[in-house]
mmCIF file of C-alpha atoms and ligand atoms in Angstrom:
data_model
loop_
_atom_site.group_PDB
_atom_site.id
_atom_site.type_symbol
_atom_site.label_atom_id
_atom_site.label_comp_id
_atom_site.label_asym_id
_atom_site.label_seq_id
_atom_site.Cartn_x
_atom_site.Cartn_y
_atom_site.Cartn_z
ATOM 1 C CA UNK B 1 -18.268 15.867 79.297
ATOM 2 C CA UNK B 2 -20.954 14.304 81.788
ATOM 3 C CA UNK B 3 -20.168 14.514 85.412
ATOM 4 C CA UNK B 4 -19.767 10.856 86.048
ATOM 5 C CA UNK B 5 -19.864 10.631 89.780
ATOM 6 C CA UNK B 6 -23.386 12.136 89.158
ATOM 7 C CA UNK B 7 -24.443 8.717 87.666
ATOM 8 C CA UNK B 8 -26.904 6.942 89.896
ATOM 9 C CA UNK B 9 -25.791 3.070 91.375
ATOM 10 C CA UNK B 10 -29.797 1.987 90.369
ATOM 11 C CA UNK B 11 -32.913 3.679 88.862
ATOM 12 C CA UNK B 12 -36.035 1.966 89.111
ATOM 13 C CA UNK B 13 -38.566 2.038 85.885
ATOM 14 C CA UNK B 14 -42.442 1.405 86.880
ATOM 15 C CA UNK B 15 -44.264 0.890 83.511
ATOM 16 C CA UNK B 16 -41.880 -0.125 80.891
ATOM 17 C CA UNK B 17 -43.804 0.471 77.480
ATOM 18 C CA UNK B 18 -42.351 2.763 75.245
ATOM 19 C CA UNK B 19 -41.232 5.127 77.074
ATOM 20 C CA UNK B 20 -39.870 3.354 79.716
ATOM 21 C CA UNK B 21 -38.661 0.501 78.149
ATOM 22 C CA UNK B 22 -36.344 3.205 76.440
ATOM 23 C CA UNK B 23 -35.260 4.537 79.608
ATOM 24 C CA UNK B 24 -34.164 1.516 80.767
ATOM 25 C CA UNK B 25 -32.103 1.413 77.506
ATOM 26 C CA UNK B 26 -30.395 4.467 78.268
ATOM 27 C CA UNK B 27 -29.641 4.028 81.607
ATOM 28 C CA UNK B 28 -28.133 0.539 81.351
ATOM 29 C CA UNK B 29 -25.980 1.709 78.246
ATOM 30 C CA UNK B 30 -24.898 4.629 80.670
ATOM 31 C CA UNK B 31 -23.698 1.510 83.075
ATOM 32 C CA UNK B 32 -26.688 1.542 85.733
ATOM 33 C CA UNK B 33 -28.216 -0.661 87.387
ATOM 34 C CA UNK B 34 -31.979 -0.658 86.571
ATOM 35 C CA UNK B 35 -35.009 -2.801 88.167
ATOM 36 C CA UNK B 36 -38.383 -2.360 85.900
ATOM 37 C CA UNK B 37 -41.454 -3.203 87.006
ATOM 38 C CA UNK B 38 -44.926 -3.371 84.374
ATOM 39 C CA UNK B 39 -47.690 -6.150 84.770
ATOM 40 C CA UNK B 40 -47.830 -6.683 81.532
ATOM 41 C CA UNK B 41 -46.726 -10.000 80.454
ATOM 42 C CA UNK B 42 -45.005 -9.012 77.191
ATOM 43 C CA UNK B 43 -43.005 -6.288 79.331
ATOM 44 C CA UNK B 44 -39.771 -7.832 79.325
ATOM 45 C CA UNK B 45 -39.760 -8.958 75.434
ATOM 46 C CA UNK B 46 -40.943 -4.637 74.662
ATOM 47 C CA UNK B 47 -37.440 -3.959 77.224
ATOM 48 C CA UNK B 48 -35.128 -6.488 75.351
ATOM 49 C CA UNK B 49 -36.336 -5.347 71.697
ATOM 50 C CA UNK B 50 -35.621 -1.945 72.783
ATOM 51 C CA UNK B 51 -32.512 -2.149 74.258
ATOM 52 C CA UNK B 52 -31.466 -3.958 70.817
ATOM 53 C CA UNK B 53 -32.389 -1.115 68.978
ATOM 54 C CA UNK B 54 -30.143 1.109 71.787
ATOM 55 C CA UNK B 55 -27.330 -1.013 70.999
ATOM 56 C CA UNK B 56 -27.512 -0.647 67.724
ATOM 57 C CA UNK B 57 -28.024 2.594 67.485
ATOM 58 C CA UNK B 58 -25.178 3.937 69.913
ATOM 59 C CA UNK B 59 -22.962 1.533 68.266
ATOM 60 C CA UNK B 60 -23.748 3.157 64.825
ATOM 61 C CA UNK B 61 -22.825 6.144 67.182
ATOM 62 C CA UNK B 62 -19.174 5.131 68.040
ATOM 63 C CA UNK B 63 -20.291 4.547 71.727
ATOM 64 C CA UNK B 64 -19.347 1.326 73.197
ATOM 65 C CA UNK B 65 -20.576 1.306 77.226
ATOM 66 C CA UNK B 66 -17.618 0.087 78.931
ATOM 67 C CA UNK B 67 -19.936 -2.230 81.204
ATOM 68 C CA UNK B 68 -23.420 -2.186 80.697
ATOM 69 C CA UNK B 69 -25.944 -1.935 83.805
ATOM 70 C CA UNK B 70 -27.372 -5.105 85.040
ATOM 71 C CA UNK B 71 -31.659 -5.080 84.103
ATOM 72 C CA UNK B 72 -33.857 -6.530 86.667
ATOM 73 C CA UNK B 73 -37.100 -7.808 86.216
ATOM 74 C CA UNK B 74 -39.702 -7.793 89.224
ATOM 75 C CA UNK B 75 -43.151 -8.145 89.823
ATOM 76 C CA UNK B 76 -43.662 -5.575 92.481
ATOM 77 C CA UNK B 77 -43.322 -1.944 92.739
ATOM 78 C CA UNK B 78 -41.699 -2.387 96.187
ATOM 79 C CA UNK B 79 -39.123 -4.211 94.867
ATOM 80 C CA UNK B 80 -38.571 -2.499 92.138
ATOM 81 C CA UNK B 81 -38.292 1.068 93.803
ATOM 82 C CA UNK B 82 -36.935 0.122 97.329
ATOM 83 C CA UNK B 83 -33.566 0.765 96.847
ATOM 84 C CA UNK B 84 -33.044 3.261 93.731
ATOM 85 C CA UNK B 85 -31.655 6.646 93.613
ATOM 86 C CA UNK B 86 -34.114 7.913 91.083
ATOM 87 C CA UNK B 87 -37.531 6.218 89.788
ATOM 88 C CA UNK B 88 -39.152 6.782 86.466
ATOM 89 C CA UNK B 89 -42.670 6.462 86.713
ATOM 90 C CA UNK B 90 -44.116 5.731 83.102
ATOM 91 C CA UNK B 91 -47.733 4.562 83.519
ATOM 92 C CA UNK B 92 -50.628 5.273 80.567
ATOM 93 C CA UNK B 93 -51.592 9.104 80.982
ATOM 94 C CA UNK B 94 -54.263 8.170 83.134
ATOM 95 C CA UNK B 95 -54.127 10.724 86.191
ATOM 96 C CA UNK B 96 -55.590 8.384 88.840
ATOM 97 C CA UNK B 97 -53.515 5.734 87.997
ATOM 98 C CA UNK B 98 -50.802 7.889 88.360
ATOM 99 C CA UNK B 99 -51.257 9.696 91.684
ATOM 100 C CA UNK B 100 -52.266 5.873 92.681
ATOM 101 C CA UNK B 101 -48.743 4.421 91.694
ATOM 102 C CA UNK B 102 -46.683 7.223 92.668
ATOM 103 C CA UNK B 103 -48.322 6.745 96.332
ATOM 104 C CA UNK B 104 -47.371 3.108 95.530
ATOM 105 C CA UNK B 105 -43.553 4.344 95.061
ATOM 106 C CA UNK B 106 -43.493 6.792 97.890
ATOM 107 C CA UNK B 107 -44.959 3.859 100.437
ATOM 108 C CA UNK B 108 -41.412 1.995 99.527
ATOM 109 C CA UNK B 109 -38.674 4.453 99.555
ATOM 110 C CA UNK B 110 -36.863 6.911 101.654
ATOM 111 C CA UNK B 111 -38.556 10.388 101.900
ATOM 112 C CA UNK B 112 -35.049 11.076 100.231
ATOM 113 C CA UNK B 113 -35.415 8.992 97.211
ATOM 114 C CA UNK B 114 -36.191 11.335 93.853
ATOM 115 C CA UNK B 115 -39.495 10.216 92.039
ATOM 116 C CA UNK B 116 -40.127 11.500 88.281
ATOM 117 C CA UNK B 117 -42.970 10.929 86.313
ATOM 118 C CA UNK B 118 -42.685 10.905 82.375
ATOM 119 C CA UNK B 119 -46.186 12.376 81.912
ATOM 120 C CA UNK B 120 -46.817 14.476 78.480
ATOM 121 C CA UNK B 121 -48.505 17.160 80.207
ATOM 122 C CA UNK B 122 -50.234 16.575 83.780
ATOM 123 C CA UNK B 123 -48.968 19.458 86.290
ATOM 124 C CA UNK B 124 -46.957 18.432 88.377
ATOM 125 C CA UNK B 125 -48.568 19.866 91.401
ATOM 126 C CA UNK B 126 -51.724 18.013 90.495
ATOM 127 C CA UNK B 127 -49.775 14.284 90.773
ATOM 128 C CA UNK B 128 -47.797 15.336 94.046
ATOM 129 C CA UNK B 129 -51.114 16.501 95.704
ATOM 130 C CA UNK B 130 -51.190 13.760 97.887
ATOM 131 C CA UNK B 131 -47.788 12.409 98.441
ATOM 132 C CA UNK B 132 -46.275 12.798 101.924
ATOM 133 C CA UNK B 133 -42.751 13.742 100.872
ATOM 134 C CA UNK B 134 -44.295 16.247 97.715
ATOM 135 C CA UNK B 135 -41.119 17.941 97.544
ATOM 136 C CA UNK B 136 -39.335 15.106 95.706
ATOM 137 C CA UNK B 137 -41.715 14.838 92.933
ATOM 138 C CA UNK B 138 -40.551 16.374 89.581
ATOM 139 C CA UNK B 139 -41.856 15.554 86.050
ATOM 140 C CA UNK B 140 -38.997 14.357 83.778
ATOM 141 C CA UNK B 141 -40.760 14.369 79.978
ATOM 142 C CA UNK B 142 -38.701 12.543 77.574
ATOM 143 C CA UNK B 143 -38.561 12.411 73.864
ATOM 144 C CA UNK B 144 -39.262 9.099 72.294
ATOM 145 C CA UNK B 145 -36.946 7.552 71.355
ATOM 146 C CA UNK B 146 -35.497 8.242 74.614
ATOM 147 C CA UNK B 147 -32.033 6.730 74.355
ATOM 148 C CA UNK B 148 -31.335 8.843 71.603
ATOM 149 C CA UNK B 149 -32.822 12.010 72.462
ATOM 150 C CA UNK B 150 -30.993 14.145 74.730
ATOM 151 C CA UNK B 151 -34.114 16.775 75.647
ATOM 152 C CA UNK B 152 -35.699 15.894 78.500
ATOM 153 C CA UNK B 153 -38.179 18.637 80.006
ATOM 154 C CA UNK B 154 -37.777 19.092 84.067
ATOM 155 C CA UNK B 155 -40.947 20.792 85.854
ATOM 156 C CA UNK B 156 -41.288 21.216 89.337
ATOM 157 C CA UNK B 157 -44.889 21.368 90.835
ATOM 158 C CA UNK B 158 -46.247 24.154 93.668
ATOM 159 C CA UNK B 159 -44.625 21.848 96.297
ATOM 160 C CA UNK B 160 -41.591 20.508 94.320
ATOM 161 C CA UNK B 161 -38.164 21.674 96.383
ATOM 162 C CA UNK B 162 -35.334 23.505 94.394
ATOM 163 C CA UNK B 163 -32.935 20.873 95.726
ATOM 164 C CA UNK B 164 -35.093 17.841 93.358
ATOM 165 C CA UNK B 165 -35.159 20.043 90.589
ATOM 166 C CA UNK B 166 -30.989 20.334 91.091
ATOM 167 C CA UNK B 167 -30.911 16.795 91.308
ATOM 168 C CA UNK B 168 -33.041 15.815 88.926
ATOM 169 C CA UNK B 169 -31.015 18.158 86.359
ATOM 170 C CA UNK B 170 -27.894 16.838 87.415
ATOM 171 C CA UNK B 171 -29.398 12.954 86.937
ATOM 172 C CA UNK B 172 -30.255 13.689 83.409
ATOM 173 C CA UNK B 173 -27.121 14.958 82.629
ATOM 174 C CA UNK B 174 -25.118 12.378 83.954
ATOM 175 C CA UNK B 175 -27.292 10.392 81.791
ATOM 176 C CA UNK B 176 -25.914 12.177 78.741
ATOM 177 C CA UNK B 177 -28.859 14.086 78.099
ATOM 178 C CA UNK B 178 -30.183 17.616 77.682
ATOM 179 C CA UNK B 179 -32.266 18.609 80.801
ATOM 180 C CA UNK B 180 -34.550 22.135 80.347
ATOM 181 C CA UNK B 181 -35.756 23.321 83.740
ATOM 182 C CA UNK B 182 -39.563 24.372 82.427
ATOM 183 C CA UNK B 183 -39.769 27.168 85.159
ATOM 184 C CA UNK B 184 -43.256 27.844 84.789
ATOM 185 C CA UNK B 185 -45.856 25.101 85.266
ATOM 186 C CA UNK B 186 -48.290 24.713 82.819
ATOM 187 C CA UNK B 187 -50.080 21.690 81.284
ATOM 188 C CA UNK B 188 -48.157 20.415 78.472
ATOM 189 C CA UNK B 189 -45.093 22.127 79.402
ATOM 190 C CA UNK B 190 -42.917 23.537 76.636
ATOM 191 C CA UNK B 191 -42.948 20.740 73.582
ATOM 192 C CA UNK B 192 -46.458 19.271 73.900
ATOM 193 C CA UNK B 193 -47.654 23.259 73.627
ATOM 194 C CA UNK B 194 -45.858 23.277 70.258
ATOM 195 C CA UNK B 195 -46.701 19.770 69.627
ATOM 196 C CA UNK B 196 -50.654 19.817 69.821
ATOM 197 C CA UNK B 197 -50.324 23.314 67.860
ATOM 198 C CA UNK B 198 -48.886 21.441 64.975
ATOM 199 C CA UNK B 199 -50.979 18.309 64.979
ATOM 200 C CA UNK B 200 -53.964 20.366 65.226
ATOM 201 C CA UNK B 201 -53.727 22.524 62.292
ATOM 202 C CA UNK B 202 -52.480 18.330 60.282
ATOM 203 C CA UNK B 203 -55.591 17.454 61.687
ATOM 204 C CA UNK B 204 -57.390 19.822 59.976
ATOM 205 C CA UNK B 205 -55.213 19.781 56.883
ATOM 206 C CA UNK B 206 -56.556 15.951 56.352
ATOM 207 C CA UNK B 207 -59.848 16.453 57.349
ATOM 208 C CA UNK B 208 -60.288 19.580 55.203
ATOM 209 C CA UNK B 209 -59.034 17.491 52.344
ATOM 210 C CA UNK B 210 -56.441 19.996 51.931
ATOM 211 C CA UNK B 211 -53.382 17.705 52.365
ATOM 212 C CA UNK B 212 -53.093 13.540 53.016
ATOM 213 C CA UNK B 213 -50.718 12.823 55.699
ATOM 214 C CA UNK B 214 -47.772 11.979 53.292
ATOM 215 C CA UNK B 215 -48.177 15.477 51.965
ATOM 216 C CA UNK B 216 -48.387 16.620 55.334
ATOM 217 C CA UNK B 217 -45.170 14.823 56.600
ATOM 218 C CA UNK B 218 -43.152 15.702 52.943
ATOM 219 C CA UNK B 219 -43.864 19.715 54.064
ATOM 220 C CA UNK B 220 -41.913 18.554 56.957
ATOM 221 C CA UNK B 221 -39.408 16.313 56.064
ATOM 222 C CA UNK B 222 -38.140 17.935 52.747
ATOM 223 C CA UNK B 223 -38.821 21.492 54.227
ATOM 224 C CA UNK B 224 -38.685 22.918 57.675
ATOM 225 C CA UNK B 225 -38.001 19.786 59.633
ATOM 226 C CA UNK B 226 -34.735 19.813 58.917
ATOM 227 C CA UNK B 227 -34.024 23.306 59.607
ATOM 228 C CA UNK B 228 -35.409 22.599 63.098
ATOM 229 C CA UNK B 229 -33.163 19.230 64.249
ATOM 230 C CA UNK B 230 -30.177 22.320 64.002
ATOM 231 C CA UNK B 231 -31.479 25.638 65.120
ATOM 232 C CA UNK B 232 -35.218 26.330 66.272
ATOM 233 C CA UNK B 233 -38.088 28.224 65.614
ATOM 234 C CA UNK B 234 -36.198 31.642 66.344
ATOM 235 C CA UNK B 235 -33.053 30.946 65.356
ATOM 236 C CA UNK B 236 -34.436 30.372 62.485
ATOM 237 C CA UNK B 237 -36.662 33.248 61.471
ATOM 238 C CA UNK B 238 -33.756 35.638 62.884
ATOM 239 C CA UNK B 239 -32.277 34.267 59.473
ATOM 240 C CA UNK B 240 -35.298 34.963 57.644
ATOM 241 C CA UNK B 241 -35.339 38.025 58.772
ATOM 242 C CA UNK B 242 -31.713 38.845 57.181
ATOM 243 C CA UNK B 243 -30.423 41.895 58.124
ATOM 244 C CA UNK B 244 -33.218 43.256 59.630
ATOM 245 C CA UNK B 245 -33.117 40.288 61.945
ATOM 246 C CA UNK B 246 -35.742 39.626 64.014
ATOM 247 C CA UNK B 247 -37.575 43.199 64.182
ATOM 248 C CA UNK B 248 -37.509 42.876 60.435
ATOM 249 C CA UNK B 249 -39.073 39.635 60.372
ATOM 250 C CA UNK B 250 -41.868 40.298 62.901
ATOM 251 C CA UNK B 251 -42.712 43.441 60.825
ATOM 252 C CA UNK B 252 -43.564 41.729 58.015
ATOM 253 C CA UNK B 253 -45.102 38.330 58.449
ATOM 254 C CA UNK B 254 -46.685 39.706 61.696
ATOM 255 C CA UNK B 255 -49.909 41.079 60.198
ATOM 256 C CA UNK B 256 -50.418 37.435 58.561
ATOM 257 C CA UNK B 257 -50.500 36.048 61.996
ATOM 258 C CA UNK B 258 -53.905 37.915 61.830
ATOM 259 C CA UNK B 259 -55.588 37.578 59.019
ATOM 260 C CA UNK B 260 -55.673 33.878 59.795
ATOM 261 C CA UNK B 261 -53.961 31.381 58.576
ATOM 262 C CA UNK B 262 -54.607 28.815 61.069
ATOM 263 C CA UNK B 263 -57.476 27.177 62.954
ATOM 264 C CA UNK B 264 -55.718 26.751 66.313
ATOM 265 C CA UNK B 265 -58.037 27.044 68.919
ATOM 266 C CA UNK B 266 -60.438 24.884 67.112
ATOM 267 C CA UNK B 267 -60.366 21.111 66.738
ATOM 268 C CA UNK B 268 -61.636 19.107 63.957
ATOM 269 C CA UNK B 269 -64.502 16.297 65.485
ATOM 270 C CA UNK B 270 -62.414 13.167 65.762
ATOM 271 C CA UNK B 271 -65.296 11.342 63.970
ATOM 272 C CA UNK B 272 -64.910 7.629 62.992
ATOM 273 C CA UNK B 273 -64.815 8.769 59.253
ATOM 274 C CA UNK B 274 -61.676 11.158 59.761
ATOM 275 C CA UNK B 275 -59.895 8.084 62.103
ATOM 276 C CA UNK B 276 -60.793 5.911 58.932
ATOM 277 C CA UNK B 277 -59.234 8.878 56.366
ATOM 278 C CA UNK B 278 -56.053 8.929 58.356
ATOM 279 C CA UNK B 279 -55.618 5.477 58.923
ATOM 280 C CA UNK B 280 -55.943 4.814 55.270
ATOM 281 C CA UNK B 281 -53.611 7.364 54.256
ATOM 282 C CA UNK B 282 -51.143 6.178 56.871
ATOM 283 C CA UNK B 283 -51.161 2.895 55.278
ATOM 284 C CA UNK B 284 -50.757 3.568 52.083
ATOM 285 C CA UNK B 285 -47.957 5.899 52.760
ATOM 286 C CA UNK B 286 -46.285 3.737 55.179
ATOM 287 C CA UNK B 287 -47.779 0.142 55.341
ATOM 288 C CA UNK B 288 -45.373 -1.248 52.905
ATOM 289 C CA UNK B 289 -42.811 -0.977 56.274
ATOM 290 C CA UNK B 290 -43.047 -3.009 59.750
ATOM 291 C CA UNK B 291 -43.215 -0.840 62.765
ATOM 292 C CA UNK B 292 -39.343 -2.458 63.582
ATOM 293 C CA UNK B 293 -38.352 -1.475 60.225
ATOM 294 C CA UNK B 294 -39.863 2.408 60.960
ATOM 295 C CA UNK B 295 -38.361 2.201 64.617
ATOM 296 C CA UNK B 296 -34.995 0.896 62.563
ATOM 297 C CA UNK B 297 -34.458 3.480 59.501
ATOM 298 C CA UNK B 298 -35.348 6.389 62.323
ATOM 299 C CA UNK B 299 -32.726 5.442 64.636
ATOM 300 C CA UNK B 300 -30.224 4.976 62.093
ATOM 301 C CA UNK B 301 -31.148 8.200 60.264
ATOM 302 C CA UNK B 302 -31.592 9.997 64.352
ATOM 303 C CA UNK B 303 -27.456 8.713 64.418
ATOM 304 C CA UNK B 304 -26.322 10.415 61.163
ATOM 305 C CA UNK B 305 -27.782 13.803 61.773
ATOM 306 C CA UNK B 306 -26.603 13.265 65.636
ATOM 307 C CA UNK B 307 -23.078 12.692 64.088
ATOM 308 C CA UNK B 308 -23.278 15.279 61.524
ATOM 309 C CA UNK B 309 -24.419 18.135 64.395
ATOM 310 C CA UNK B 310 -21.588 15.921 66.648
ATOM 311 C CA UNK B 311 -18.878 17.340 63.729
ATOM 312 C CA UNK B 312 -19.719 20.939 63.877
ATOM 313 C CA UNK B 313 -20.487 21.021 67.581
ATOM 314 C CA UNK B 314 -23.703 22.187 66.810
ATOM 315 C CA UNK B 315 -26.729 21.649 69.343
ATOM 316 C CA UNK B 316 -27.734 18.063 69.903
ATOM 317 C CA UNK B 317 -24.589 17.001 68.715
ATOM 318 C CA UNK B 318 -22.977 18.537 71.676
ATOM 319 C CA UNK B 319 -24.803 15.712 73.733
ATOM 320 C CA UNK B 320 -23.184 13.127 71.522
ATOM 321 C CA UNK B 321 -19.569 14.439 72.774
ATOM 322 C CA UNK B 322 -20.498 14.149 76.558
ATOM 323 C CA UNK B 323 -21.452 10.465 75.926
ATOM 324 C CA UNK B 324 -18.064 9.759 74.682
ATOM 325 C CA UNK B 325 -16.041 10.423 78.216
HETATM 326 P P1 NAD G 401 -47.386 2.612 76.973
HETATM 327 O O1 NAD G 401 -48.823 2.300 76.934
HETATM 328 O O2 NAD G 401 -46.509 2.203 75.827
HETATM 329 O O3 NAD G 401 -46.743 2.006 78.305
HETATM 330 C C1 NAD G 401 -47.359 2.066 79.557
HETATM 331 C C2 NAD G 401 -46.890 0.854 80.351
HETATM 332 O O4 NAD G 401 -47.355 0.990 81.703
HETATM 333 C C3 NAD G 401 -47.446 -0.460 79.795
HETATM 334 O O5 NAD G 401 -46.368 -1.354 79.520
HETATM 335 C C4 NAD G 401 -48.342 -0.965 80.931
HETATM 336 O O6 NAD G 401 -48.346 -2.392 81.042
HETATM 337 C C5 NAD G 401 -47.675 -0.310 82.142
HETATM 338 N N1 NAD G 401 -48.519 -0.266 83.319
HETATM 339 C C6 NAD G 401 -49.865 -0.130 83.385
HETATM 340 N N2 NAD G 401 -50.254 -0.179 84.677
HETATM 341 C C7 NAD G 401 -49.141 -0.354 85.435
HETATM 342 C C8 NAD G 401 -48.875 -0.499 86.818
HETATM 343 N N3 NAD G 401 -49.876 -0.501 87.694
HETATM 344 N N4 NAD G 401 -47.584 -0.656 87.246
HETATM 345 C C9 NAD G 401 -46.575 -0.667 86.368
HETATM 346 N N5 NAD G 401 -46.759 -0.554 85.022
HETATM 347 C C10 NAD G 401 -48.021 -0.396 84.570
HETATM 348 O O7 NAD G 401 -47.284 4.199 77.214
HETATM 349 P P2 NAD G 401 -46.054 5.160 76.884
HETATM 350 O O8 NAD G 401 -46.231 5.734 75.528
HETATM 351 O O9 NAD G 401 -44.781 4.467 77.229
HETATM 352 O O10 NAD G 401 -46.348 6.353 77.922
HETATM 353 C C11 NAD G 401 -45.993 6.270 79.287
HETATM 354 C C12 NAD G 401 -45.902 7.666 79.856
HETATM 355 O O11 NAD G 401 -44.888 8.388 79.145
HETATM 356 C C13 NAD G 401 -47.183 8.480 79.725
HETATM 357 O O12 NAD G 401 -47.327 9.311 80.828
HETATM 358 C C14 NAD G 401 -46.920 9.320 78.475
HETATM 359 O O13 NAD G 401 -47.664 10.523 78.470
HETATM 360 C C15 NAD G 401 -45.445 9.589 78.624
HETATM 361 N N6 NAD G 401 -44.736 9.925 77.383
HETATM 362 C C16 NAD G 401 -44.975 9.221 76.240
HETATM 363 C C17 NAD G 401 -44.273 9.564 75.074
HETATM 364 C C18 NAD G 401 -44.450 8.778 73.789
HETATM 365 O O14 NAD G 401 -43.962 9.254 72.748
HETATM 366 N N7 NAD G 401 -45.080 7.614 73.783
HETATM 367 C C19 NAD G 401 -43.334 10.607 75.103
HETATM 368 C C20 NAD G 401 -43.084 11.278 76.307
HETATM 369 C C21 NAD G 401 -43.804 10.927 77.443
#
């Protein structure tokens, strides 16, 4: 169970594309208040679509909000930020932008008030450089889609104080989610490491002619991608391992780990003809659905293996229980 009282009164959202239009949807389905802010013109129709798709999906998941939150849209940071307990900074991955709207945010709240940033990898000692208040600035990286994910990665930056990174945990988990405290600061934190080490080596499946991206995503999806939405990397090969465990495993696929099999610290020239190859193959394995129709049969598929973990208290699932107090 969540500790309600830890729920915020109002969270402010600055940049509300994908990722934070999904915040949003969490938070207000958690029964917060939440003020957005994003100069784009098509902002509020991106928020609205996807807190439909929240809905839906949490109501597929057996959790009906009591009250909802109250969304408000406003054309200024300052108004946006002024009075919340926590903003969510989710501007492009540009890091002057970002070190130009979190100074934004800090001009119009409290030295008191937490900032996060979503960023996918900047340090976080790199976008507090030149706040006043530096201690208050923590990087909160979500999973897309954020209202149904419960990891979210908290790192703390050279000047970040213990008592944000407390908060900050304590935020997220109100919020029903999963917070990691990344204790060491590196770029990319723990997923995006993992992340970029996958894609790579996909990357240079395709352009290798090796594999098209359907093959690529079938490896996954029929094979070890669904041995990782219960139990992990290690978890995993402790298994493989058998009796021997993990010792046993290391012993003998370590010396492969050598010989190589991957390209990893290389990256395949992101040339116009291998953008052309992928987006080809892309379309032919997936063009025959609309982007709300992807967005729709993830969610609902996200639910059922939610709900199946949910029923053996297993992982992920676990989050699915604390939602339901
Ligand atoms: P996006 O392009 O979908 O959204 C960015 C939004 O910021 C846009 O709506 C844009 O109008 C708005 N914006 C631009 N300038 C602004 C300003 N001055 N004030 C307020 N809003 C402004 O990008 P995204 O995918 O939502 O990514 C946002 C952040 O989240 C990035 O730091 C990204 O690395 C991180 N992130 C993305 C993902 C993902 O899967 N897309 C996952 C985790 C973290």
């Amino acid at each position: 169970m969540t500790d309600q009282s830890a729920l915020p009164e109002r969270v402010a959202i600055v940049g509300a594309g994908v990722i934070g239009a999904a915040w949003a949807a969490r938070w207000l389905l958690r029964g917060v208040d939440v003020a957005v802010t994003d100069p784009s013109a098509t902002a509020p129709k991106v928020v609205a679509h996807v807190v439909d798709n929240a809905r839906h999906a949490w109501t597929r998941m057996g959790i009906e909000p009591e009250r909802e939150g109250a969304l408000t849209f406003v054309d200024s940071i300052d108004a946006a930020v002024r009075d919340a307990d926590i903003v969510q900074e989710n501007v492009p991955e540009i890091l002057e932008l970002k070190k130009i709207i979190l100074g934004q945010i800090e001009d119009s709240v409290d030295a008191a008030t937490l900032i996060a940033s979503s960023t996918s990898g900047l340090k976080p000692s790199v976008l507090q450089a030149d706040l006043r208040h530096p201690e208050r600035l923590v990087v909160g990286h979500p999973f897309n889609p954020v209202y149904l994910l419960p990891m979210v990665e908290v790192v703390g930056g050279e000047s970040t104080s213990s008592e944000s990174i407390s908060r900050a945990m304590a935020l997220y988990d109100a919020a029903g989610m999963h917070p990691l405290h990344v204790r060491v600061e590196i770029d990319a934190f723990i997923a995006d490491r993992l992340l970029e080490a996958v894609w790579r080596e996909a990357l240079w499946l395709v352009s290798d002619g090796v594999a098209t991206t359907e093959e690529i995503d079938d490896v996954i999806r029929f094979g070890f991608g669904l041995r990782w939405s219960q139990m992990g990397l290690f978890e995993n090969y402790r298994i493989a391992g058998g009796e021997g465990g993990m010792a046993h495993f290391i012993s003998q696929f370590g010396p492969t780990l050598s010989w190589p099999w991957s390209k990893l610290t290389d990256t395949p020239e992101l040339t116009d003809a291998l953008t052309q190859r992928i987006g080809e193959q892309s379309d032919a394995q997936s063009g025959h659905h609309t982007i709300d129709e992807l967005e729709r049969i993830r969610d609902d598929n996200l639910v059922d293996i939610l709900l199946a973990l949910e029923a053996n208290q297993w992982g992920a699932g676990q989050t699915v229980s604390k939602l339901r107090s």
